[in-house]
CSV table of C-alpha atoms in Angstrom, one decimal:
chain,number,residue,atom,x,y,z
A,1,UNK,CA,-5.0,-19.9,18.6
A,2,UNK,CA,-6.7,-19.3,15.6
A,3,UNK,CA,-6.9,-20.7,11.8
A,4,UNK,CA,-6.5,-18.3,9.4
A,5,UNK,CA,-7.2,-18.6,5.1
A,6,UNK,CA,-6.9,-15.8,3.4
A,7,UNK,CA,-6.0,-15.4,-0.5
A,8,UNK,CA,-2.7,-13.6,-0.4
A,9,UNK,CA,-1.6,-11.7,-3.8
A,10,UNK,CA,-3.5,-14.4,-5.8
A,11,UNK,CA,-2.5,-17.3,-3.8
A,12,UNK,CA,-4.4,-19.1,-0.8
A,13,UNK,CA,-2.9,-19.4,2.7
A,14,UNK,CA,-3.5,-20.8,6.0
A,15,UNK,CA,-1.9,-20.3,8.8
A,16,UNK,CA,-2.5,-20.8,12.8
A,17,UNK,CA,-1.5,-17.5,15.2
A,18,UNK,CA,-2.6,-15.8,18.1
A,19,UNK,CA,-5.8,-14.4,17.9
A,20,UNK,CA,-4.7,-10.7,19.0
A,21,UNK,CA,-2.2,-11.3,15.7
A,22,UNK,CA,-2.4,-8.2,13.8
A,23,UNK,CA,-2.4,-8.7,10.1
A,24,UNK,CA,1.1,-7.0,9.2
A,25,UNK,CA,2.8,-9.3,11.2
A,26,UNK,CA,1.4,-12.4,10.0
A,27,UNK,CA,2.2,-11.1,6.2
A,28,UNK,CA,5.7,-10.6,7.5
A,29,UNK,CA,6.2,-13.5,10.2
A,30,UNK,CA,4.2,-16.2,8.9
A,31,UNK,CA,4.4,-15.6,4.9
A,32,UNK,CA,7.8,-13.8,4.8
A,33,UNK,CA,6.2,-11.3,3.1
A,34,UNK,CA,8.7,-8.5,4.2
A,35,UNK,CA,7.9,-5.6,1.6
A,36,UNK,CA,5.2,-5.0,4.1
A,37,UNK,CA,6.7,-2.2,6.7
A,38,UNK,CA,6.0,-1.8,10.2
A,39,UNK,CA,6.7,1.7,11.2
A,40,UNK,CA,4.9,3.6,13.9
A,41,UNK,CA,2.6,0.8,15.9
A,42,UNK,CA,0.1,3.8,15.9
A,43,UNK,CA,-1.1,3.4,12.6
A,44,UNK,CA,-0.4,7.2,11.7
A,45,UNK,CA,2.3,6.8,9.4
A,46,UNK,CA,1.6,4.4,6.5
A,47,UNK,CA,3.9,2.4,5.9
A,48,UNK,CA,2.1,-0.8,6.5
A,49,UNK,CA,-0.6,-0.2,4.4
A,50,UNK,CA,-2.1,-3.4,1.7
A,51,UNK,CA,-5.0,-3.9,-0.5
A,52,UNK,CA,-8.2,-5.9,1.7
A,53,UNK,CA,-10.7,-6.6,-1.2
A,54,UNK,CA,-9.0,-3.9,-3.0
A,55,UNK,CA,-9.6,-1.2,-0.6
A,56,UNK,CA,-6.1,0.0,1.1
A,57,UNK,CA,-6.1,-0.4,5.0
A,58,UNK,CA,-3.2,0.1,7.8
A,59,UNK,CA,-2.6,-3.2,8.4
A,60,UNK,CA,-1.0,-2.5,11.8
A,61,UNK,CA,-4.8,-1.5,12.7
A,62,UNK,CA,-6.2,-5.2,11.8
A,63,UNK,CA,-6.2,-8.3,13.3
A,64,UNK,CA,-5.4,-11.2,11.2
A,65,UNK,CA,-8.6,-12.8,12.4
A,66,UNK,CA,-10.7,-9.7,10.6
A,67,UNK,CA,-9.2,-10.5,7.4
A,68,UNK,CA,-10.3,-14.1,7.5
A,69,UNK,CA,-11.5,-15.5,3.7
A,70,UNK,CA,-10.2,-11.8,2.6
A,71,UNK,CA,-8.0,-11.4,-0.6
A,72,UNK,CA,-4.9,-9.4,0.8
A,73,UNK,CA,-2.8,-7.5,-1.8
A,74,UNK,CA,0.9,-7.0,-0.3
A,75,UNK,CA,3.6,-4.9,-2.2
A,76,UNK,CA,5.0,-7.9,-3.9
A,77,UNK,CA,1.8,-8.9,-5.3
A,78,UNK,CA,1.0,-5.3,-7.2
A,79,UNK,CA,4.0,-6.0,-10.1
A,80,UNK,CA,2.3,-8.7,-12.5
A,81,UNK,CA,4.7,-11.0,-14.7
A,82,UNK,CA,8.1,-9.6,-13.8
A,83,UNK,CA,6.7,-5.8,-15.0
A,84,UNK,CA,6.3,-3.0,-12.6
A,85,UNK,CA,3.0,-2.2,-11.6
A,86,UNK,CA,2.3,1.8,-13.7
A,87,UNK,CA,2.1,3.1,-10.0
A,88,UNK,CA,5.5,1.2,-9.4
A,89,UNK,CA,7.2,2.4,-12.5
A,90,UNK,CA,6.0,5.7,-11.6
A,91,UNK,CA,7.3,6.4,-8.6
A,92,UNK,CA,10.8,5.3,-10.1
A,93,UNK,CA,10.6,7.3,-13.5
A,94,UNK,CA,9.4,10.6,-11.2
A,95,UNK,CA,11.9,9.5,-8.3
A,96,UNK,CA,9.1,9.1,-5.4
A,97,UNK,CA,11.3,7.7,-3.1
A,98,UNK,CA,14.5,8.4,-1.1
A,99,UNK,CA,14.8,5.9,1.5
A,100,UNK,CA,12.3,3.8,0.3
A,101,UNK,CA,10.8,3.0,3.4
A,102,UNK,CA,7.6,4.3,3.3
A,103,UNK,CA,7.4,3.5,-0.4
A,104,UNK,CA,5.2,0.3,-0.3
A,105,UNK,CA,2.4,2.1,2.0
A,106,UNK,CA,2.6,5.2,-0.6
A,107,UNK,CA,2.3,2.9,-3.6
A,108,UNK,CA,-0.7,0.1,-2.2
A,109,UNK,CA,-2.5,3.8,-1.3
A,110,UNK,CA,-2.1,5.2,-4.9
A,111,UNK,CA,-3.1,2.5,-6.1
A,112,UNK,CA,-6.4,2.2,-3.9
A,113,UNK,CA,-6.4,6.1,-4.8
A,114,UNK,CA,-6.2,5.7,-8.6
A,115,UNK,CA,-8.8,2.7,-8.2
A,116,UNK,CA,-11.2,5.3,-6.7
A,117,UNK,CA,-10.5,8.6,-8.4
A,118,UNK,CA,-9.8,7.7,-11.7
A,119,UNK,CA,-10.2,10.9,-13.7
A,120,UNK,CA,-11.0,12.9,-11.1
A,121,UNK,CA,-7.8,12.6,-9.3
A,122,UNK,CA,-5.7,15.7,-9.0
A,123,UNK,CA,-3.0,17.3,-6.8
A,124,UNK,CA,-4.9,18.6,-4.2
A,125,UNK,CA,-6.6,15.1,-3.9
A,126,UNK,CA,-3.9,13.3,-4.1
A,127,UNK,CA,-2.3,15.7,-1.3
A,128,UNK,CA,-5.2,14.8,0.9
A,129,UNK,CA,-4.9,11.2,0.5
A,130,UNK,CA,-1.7,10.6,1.4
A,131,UNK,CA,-2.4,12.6,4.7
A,132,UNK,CA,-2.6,8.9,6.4
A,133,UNK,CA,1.2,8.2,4.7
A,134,UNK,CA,4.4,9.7,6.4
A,135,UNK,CA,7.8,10.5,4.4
A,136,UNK,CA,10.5,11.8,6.8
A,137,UNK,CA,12.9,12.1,3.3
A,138,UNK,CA,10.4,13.9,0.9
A,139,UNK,CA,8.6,17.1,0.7
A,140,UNK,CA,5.8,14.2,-1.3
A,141,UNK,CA,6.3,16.9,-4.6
A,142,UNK,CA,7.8,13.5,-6.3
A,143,UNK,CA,5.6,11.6,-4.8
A,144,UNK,CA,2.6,13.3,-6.0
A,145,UNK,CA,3.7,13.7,-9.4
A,146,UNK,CA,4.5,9.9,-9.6
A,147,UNK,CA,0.6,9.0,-8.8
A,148,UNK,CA,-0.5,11.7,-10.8
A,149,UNK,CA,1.3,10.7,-14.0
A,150,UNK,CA,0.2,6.4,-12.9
A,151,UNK,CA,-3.0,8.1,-12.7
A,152,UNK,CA,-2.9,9.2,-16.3
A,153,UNK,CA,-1.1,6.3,-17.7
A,154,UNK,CA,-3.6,3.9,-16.2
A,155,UNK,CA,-6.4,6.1,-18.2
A,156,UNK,CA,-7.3,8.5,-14.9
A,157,UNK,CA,-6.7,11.4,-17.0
A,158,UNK,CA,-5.1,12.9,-13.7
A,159,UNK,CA,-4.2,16.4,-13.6
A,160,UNK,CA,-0.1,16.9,-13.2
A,161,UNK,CA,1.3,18.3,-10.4
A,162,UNK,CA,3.8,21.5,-11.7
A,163,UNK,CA,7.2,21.0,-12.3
């Protein structure tokens, strides 16, 4: 068993797990941290991706013991004082989401993306990003234009994808 502290979305935790714990599921079983999704086991599709010192990973593909004095960035922890995060509001204004499954790995990704790119962000970019991120509902045109135009508001001066 292993002791774990870790600052997750702004607050410190410790925990004790199993040290072949993989980091999605103590962000799901031992903080309750559900928005988190665990989707293929194979990391190939996404869905479990969070911020570790701001870079996005597939949390699936970490053990909890790798993210040890790490700040973790879940989901619930991107919206700041009850306001959607601009890559949050975005995928709801541009409707990025059917299911919403794979919406929290698509989001904590854009948001790594924008991070990164800034103004040099456009479609086909974006479109090669989200490679790692699977959407069984969407052909990812709403998707795209929903980083695209958080790109843009955040000050990216992103490039839209066409209507």
């Amino acid at each position: 068993m292993a002791k774990i502290t870790m600052t997750v979305n702004g607050r410190q935790v410790t925990g004790t797990c199993d040290d072949r714990t993989l980091l999605v599921h103590f962000i799901r079983e031992n903080l309750g941290l559900t928005g988190t999704h665990v989707g293929c086991d194979t990391t190939q599709c996404g869905t479990c991706v969070v911020l570790m010192d701001g870079q996005s990973v597939k949390s699936c593909s970490i053990l909890v013991a790798q993210a040890e004095g790490s700040a973790i960035t879940t989901i619930e922890g991107v919206a700041q004082y009850g306001e959607l995060h601009p890559v949050q509001a975005a995928f709801k204004a541009h409707h990025g989401l059917q299911c919403g499954f794979c919406t929290p790995g698509m989001v904590m990704t854009a948001v790594d993306m924008i991070r990164r790119h800034g103004g040099n962000l456009d479609e086909a970019t974006v479109r090669a990003e989200l490679e790692g991120n699977i959407c069984r509902c969407t052909g990812y045109h709403n998707i795209v234009k929903a980083i695209l135009a958080a790109a843009a508001e955040m000050g990216g001066g992103a490039r839209q994808a066409a209507e």
